[in-house]
Coordinates of C-alpha atoms and ligand atoms in Angstrom, one line a residue:
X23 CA 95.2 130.2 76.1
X24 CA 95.9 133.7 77.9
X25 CA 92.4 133.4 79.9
X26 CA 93.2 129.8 81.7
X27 CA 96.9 130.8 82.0
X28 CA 95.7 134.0 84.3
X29 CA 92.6 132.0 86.0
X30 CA 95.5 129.0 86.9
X31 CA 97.9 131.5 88.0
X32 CA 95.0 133.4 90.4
X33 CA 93.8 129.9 91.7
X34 CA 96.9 128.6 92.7
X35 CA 97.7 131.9 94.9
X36 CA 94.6 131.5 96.1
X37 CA 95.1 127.8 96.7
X38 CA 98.4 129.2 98.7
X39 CA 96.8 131.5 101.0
X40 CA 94.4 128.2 102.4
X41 CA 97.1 125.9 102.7
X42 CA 99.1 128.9 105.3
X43 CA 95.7 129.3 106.9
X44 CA 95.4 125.2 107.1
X45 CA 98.9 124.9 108.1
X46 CA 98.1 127.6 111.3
X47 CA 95.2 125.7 112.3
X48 CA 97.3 122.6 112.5
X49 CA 99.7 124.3 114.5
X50 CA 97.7 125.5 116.7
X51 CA 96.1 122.1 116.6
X52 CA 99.4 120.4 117.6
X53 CA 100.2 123.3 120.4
X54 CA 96.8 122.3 121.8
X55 CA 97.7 118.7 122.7
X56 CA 101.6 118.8 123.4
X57 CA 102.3 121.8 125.3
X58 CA 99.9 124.6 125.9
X59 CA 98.8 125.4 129.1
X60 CA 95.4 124.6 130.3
X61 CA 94.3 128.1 130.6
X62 CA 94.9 128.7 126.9
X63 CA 92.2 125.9 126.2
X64 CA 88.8 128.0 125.7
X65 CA 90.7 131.0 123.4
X66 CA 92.4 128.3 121.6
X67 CA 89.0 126.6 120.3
X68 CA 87.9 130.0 119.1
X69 CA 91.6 130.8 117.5
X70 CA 90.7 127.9 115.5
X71 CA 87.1 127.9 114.8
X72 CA 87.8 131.4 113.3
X73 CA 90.8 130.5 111.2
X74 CA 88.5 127.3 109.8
X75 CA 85.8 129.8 109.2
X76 CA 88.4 131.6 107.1
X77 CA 89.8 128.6 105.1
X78 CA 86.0 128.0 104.3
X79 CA 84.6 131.0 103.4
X80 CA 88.0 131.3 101.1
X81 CA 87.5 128.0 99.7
X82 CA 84.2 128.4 99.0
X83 CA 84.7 132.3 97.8
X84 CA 82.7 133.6 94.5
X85 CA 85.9 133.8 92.2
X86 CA 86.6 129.9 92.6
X87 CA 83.5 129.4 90.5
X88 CA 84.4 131.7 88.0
X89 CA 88.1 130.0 88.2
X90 CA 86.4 126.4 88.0
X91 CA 84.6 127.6 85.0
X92 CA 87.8 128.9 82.9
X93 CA 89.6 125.8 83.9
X94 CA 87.6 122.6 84.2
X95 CA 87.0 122.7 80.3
X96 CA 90.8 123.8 80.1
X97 CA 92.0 120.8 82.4
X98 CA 90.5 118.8 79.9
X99 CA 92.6 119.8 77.1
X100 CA 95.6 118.4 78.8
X101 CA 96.9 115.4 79.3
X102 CA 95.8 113.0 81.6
X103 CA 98.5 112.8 83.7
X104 CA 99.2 116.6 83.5
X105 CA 99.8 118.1 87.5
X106 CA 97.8 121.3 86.3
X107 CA 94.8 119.0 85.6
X108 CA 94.7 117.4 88.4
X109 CA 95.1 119.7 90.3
X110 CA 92.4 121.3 88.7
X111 CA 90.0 118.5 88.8
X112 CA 90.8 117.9 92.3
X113 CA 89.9 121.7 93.6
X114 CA 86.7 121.2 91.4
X115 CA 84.9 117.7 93.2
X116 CA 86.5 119.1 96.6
X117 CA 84.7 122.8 95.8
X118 CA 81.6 121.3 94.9
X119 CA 81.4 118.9 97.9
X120 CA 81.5 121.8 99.9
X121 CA 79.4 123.9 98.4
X122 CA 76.7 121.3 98.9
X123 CA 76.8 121.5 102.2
X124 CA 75.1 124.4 103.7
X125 CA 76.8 126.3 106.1
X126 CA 73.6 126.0 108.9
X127 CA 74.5 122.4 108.3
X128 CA 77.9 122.9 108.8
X129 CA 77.1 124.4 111.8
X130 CA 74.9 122.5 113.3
X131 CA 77.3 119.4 112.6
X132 CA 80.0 121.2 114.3
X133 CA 78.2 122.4 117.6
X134 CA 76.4 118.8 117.8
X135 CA 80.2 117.1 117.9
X136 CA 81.5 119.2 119.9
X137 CA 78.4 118.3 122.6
X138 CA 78.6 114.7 122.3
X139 CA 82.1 113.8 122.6
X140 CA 81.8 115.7 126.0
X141 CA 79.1 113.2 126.7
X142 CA 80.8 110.5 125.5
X143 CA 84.3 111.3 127.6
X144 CA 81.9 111.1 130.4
X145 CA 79.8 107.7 129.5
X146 CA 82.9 106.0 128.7
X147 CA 84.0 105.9 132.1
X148 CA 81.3 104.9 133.6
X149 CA 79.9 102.8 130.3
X150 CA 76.8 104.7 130.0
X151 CA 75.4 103.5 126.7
X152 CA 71.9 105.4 127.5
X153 CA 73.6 109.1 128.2
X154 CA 75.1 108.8 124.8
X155 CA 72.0 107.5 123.0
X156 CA 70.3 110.7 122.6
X157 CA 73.1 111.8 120.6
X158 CA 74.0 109.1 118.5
X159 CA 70.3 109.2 117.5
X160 CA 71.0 112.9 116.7
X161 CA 74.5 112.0 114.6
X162 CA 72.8 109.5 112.4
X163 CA 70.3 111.8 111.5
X164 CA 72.9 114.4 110.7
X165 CA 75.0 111.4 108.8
X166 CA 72.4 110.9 106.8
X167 CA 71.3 114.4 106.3
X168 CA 75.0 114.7 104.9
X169 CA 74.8 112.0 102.4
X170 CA 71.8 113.3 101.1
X171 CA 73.2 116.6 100.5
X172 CA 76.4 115.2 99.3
X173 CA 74.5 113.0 97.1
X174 CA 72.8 111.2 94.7
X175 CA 74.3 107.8 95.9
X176 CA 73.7 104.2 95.5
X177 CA 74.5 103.2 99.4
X178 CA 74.0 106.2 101.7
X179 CA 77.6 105.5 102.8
X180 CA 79.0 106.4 99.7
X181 CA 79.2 110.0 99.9
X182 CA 80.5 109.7 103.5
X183 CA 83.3 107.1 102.3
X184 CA 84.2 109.3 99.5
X185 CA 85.3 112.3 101.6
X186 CA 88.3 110.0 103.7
X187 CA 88.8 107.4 101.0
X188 CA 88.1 108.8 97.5
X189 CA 86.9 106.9 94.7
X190 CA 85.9 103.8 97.5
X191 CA 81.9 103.0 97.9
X192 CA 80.7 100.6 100.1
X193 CA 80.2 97.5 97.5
X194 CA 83.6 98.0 96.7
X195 CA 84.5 97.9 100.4
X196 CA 82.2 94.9 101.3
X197 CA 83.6 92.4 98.7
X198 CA 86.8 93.5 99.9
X199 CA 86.1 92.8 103.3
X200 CA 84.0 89.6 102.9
X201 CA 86.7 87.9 101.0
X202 CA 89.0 88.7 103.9
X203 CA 86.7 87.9 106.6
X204 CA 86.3 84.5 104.9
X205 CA 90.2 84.0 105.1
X206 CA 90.7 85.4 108.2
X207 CA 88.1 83.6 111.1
X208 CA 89.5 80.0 110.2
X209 CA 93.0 81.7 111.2
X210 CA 91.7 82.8 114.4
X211 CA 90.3 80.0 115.5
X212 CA 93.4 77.8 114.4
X213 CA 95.8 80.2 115.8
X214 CA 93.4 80.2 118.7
X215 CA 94.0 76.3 119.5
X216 CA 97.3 76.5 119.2
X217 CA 99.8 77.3 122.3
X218 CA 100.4 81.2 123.1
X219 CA 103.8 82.4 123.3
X220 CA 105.4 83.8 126.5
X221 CA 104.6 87.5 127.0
X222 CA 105.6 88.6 130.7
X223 CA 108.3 89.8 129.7
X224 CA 106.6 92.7 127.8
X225 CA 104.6 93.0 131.0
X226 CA 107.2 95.5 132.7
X227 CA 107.9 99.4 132.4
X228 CA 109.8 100.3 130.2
X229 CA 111.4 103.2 130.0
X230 CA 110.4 106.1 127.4
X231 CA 113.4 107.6 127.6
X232 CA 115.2 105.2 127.0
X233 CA 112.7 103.9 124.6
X234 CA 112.6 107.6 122.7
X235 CA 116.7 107.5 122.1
X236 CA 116.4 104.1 120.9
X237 CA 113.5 105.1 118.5
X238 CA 115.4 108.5 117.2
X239 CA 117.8 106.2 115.7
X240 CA 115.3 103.8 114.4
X241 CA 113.7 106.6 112.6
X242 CA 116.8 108.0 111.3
X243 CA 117.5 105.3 109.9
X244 CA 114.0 104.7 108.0
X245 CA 115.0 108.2 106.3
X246 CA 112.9 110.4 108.8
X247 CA 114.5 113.6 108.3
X248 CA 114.6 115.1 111.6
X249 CA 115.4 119.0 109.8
X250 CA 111.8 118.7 109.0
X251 CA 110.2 117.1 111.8
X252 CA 109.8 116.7 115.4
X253 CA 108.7 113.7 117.9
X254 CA 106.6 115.2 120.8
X255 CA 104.6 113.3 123.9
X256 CA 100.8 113.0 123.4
X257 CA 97.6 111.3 124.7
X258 CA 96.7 110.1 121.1
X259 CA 99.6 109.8 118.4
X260 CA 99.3 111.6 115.4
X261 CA 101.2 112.6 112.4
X262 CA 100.6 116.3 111.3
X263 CA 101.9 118.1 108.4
X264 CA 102.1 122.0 108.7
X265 CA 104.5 122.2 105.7
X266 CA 106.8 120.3 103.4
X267 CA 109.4 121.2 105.8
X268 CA 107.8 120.5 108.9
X269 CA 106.0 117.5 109.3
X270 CA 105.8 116.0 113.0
X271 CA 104.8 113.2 115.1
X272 CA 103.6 112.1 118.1
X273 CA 103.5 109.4 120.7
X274 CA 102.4 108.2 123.5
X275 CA 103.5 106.0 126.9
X276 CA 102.3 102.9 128.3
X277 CA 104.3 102.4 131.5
X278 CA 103.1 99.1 132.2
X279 CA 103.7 97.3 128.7
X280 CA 106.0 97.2 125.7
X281 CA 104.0 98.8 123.6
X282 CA 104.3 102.9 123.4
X283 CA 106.2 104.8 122.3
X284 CA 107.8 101.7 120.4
X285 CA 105.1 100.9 117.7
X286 CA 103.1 103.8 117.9
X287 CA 105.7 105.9 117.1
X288 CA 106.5 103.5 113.9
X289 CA 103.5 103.8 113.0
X290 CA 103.6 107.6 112.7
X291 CA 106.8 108.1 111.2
X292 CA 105.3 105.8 108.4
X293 CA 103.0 108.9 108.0
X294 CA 105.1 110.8 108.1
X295 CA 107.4 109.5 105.6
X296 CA 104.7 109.8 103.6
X297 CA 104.1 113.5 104.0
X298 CA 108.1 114.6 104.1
X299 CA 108.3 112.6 100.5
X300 CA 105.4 114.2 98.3
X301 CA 107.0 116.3 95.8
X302 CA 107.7 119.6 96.4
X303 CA 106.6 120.9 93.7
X304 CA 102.9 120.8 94.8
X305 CA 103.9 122.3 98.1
X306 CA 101.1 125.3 98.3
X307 CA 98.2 123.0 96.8
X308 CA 96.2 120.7 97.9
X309 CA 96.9 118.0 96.2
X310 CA 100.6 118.2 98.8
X311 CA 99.3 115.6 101.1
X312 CA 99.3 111.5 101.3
X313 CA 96.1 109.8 99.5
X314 CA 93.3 109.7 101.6
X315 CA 92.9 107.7 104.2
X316 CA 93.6 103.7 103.2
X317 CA 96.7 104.7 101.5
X318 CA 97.8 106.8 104.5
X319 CA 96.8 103.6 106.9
X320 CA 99.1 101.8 104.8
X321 CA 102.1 103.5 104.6
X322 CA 101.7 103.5 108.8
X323 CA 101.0 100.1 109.0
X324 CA 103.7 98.9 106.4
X325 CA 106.4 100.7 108.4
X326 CA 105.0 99.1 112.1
X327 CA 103.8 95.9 111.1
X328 CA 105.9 94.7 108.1
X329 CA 108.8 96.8 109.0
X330 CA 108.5 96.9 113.0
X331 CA 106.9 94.2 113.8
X332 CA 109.5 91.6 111.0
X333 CA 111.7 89.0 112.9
X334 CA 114.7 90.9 110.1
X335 CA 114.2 93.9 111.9
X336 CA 115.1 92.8 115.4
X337 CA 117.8 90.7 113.6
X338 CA 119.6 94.2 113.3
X339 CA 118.1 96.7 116.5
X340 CA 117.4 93.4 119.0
X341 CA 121.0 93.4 120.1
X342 CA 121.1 96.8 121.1
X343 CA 117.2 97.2 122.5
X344 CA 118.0 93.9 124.3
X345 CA 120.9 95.8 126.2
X346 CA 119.3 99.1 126.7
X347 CA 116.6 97.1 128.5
X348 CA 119.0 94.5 129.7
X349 CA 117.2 93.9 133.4
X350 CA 113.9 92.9 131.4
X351 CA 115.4 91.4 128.1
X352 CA 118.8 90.0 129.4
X353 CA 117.6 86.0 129.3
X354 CA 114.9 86.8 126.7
X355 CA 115.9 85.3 123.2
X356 CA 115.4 87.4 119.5
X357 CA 112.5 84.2 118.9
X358 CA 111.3 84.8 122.2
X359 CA 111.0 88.5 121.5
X360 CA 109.2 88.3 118.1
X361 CA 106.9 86.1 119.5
X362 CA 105.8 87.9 122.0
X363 CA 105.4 91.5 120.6
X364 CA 103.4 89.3 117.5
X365 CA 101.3 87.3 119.7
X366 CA 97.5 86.9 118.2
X367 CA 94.3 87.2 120.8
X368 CA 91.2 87.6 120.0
X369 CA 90.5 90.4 122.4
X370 CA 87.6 93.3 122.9
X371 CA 89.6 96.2 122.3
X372 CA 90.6 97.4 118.8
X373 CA 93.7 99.7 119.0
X374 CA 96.0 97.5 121.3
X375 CA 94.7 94.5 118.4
X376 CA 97.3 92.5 116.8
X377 CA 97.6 92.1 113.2
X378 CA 95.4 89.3 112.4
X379 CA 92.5 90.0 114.4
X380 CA 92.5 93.7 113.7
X381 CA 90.7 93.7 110.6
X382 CA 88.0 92.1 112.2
X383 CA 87.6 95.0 114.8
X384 CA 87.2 97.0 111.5
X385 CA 84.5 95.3 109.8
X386 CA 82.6 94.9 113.0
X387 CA 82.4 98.4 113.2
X388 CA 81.7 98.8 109.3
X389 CA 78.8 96.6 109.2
X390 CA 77.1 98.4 112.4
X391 CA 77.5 102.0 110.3
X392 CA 76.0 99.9 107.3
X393 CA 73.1 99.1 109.5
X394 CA 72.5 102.1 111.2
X395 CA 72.7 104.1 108.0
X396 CA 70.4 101.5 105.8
X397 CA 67.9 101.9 109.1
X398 CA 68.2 98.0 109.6
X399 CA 69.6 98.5 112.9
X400 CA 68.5 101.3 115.5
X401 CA 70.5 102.5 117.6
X402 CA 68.9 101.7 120.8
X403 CA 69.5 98.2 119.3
X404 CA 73.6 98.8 118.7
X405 CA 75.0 97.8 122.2
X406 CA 73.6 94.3 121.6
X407 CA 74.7 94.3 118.5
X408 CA 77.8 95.2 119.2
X409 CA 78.2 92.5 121.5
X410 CA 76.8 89.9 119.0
X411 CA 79.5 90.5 116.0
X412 CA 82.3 90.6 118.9
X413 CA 81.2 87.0 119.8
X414 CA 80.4 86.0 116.5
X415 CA 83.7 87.3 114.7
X416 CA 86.4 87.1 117.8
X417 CA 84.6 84.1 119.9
X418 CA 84.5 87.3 122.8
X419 CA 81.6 89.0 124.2
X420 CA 82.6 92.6 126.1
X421 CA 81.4 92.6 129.8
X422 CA 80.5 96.4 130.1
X423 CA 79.7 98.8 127.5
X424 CA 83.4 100.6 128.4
X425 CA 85.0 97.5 127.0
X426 CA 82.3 97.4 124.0
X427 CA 80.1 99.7 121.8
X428 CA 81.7 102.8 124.0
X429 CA 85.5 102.8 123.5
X430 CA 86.2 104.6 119.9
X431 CA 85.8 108.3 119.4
X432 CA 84.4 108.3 115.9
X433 CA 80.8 108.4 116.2
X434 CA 81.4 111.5 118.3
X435 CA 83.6 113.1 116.8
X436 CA 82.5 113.1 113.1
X437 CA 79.5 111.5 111.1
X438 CA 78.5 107.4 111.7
X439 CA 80.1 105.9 108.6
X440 CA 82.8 106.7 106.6
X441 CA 86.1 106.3 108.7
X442 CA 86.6 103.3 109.9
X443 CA 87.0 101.4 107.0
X444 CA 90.4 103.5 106.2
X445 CA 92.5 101.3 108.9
X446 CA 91.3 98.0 107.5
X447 CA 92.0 99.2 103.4
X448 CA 95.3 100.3 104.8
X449 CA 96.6 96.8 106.0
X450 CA 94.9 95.5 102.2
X451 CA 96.6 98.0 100.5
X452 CA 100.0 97.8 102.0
X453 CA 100.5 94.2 101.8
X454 CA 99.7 94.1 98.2
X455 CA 102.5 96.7 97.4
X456 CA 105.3 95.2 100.2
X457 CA 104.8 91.7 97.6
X458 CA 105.2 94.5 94.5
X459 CA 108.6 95.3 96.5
X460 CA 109.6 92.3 96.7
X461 CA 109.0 91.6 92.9
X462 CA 111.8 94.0 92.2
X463 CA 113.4 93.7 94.9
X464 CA 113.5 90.0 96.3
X465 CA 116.3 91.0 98.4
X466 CA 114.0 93.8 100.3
X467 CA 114.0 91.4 104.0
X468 CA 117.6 91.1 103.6
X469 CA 118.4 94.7 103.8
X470 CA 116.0 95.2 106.8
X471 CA 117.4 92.8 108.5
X472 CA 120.8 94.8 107.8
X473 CA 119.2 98.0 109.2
X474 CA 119.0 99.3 105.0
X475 CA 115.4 101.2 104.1
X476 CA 116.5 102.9 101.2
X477 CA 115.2 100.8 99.0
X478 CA 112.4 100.4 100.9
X479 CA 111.7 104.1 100.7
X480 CA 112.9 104.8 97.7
X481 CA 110.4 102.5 96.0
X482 CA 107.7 103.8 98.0
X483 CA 108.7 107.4 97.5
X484 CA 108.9 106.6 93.8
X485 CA 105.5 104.3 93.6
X486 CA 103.4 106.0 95.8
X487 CA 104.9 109.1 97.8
X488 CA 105.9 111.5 96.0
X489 CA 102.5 111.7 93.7
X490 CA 100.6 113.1 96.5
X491 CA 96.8 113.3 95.7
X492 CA 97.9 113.4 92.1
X493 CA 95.9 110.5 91.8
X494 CA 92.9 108.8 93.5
X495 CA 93.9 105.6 95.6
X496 CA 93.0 102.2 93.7
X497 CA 94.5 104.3 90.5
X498 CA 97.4 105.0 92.4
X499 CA 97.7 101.3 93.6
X500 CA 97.1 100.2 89.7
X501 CA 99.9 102.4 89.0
X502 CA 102.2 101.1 91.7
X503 CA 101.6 97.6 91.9
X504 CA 100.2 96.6 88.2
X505 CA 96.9 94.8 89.8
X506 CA 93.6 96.1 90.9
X507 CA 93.3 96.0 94.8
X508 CA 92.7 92.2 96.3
X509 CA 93.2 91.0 99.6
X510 CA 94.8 88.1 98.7
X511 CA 98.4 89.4 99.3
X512 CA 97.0 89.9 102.9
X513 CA 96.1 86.5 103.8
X514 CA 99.2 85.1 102.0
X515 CA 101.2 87.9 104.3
X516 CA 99.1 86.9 107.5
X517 CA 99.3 83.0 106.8
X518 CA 102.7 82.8 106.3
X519 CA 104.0 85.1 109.0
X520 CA 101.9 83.7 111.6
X521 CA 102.0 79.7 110.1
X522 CA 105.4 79.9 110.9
X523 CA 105.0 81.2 114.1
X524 CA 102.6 79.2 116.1
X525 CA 103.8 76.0 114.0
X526 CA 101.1 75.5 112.0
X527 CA 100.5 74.5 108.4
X528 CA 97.2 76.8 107.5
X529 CA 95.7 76.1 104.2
X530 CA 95.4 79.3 102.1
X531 CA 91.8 80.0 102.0
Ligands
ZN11 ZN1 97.5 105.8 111.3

């Protein structure tokens, strides 16, 4: 066993020197957005399109074959759960996806991206479907091209899934989503009917710093561990992870509405909870990072929806948020407030979605990518199309392209198919493990509502956490909650929550 022993050894130095090179590029990913000066822009995208050259041509270096070929049989002479196998096994599917890929492709890929989401910053403003036609004619082909090479495949989706959301096809993904779709449009339209809660209130600027000191003990208190993280101003919030000690977030401001930094920054610490609780011990590896995409989606999502956006939580933090922001709040009630920051509208723009109809933002989107990809759709065709499912799903129809088909990033910033689909998994996947909480734990809302996430973290630390990419998502979620992955906990989440708020007495579908 001396020849694995030495080939294990050399891979996981190996394995050390990418993760230093990918923590750099995420530094200098993160400088690039918070704080460096606009002259540093056009030596910064070279800073980093070198060190990613680096990380690939190490990743994909001669000796990792010869590595792989010592320890894949190896790997298999250990147990199943064993962190040396699969670790092992994860550096092999992740070496041979890239090795498929050629690096002209790779190229090409790149220096097309980079081109079209200058178009599309452009065309959005102006919602100029037909200047970013061209190139979304260009990115399918190239979306395609990578399935192909990625392949073989049963849906030509499937390889493009795999890379955010492993182990996922898009079968798996449809059932998933047509069972919820089927719950979810008869909520909708009931919730639709019913009378909408005040919101003015929220209507107002509110202070972010005011709003930051607020959330810095908020976040404490979650168990964000501020030795190994920071909370920085951006355009678009993000959680990054640059080490197991240094794992950061960011936020943004809307000064016109109660929205950011509030629940976007929830959101991210959940990521970030996430990242600062992986073990340590695989701190150097790859397999140091949260589970792909949906699970990622649903640590965020437990933390700002279930967490942030729970009548127990402003049981505990209205009182004080209430007089911090006493000149808008002062005559508001706690009901008042929950109802408002909950309140449910079908409405054309996915990231400022509430909780029920967000999902249905999702699929939209994930049926189009089916479409396009399956060649059912063309893309001169999408814009109607668009604006079909948006009236279809969400009873709305967008009035410019702007407000439709043109106001997400990722088509232009990566391949058509394959990411979207992450977000809605996430809400799926977190609801089913808050109910395997509160199996254990029935008492779980209490101690929110007492300003208590111990437990809350704990279990999820424990569960889901701390394993990393030890395992691949719906084994993880097996392992964690007992049941395969169903969206029933999701509809019995969203029909309760919001029954009781509008009044209503909604069937379970
Ligand atoms: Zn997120």
């Amino acid at each position: 066993m001396s020849v694995p022993h030495t080939a294990l050894a050399e891979l996981k130095a190996h394995l050390q020197t990418l993760t230093a090179l990918s923590g750099a590029v995420g530094l200098l990913r993160w400088d690039q957005v918070t704080y460096m000066p606009p002259g540093g822009a056009e030596a910064r995208s070279r800073q980093i399109a070198t060190l990613t050259r680096l990380w690939q041509e190490h990743f994909t270096a001669p000796d990792m074959q010869r590595w792989l070929d010592v320890l894949v049989p190896y790997a298999e002479t250990l147990p199943d759960d064993d962190d040396d196998a699969a670790l092992i096994r994860y550096v092999a599917r992740e070496y041979d996806r890239r090795r498929r890929l050629p690096t002209d492709f790779v190229a090409e890929l790149s220096e097309h991206l980079s081109a079209s989401r200058h178009v599309w910053g452009e065309a959005r403003q102006t919602g100029d479907f037909a200047a970013v036609q061209p190139f979304l004619e260009k990115t399918l082909d190239l979306s395609r091209r990578m399935a192909d090479y990625l392949g073989p495949y049963e849906h030509p989706m499937d390889p493009l899934i795999q890379q955010n959301d492993e182990g996922f096809d898009t079968a798996t993904i449809r059932a998933l989503f047509d069972d919820l779709r089927r719950g979810l449009i008869p909520l909708v339209r009931t919730i639709a009917d019913a009378p909408r809660p005040n919101t003015t209130f929220l209507a107002r600027t509110y202070d972010f710093d005011t709003q930051m000191t607020f959330l810095h003990d908020v976040l404490t208190d979650f168990g964000y561990d501020w030795q190994r993280g920071r909370h920085d101003l951006t355009a678009h919030p993000f959680a990054i992870r640059l080490s197991h000690g240094d794992v950061r977030i960011t936020t943004r401001f809307t000064p016109d509405y109660l929205n950011a930094p509030l629940f976007p920054s929830m959101h991210e610490s959940g990521h970030a909870l996430y990242e600062q609780n992986v073990s340590p011990a695989y701190e150097g590896t790859p397999l140091a990072r949260g589970a792909w995409s949906g699970m990622h989606e649903s640590s965020s999502r437990l933390w700002e929806n279930r967490v942030g956006r729970s009548r127990a939580f402003w049981m505990h933090y209205y009182p004080r948020f209430q007089q911090l922001f006493a000149e808008h709040l002062g005559n508001v009630s706690l009901d008042e407030f929950y109802a408002a920051i909950n309140v449910v509208e079908p409405s054309l723009i996915r990231v400022t979605a509430d909780e029920v109809t967000y999902n249905l933002h999702i699929m939209i989107r994930f049926e189009l990518e089916v479409q396009l990809l399956e060649g059912t759709l063309r893309v001169a065709d999408l814009p109607d199309a668009w604006n079909d499912m948006y009236e279809a799903y969400l009873g709305v129809r967008p009035p410019n392209h702007a407000l439709g088909v043109l106001q997400d990033v990722h088509w232009y910033n990566a391949t058509i198919g394959g990411r979207f689909q992450g977000y809605a998994l996430g809400n799926i996947i977190g609801a089913q493990v808050f109910e395997a909480i509160q199996e254990t734990h029935p008492d779980i809302e209490e101690q929110i509502a007492a300003g208590e996430f111990d437990t809350l973290r704990g279990w999820l630390t424990e569960h889901i956490y701390r394993h990393g990419r030890k395992y691949l998502p719906q084994d993880l979620i097996q392992r964690a909650t007992g049941k395969p992955l169903s969206v029933e906990p999701l509809l019995r989440y969203l029909h309760t929550k919001f029954g009781e708020l509008y009044g209503l007495s909604l069937p379970m579908p």
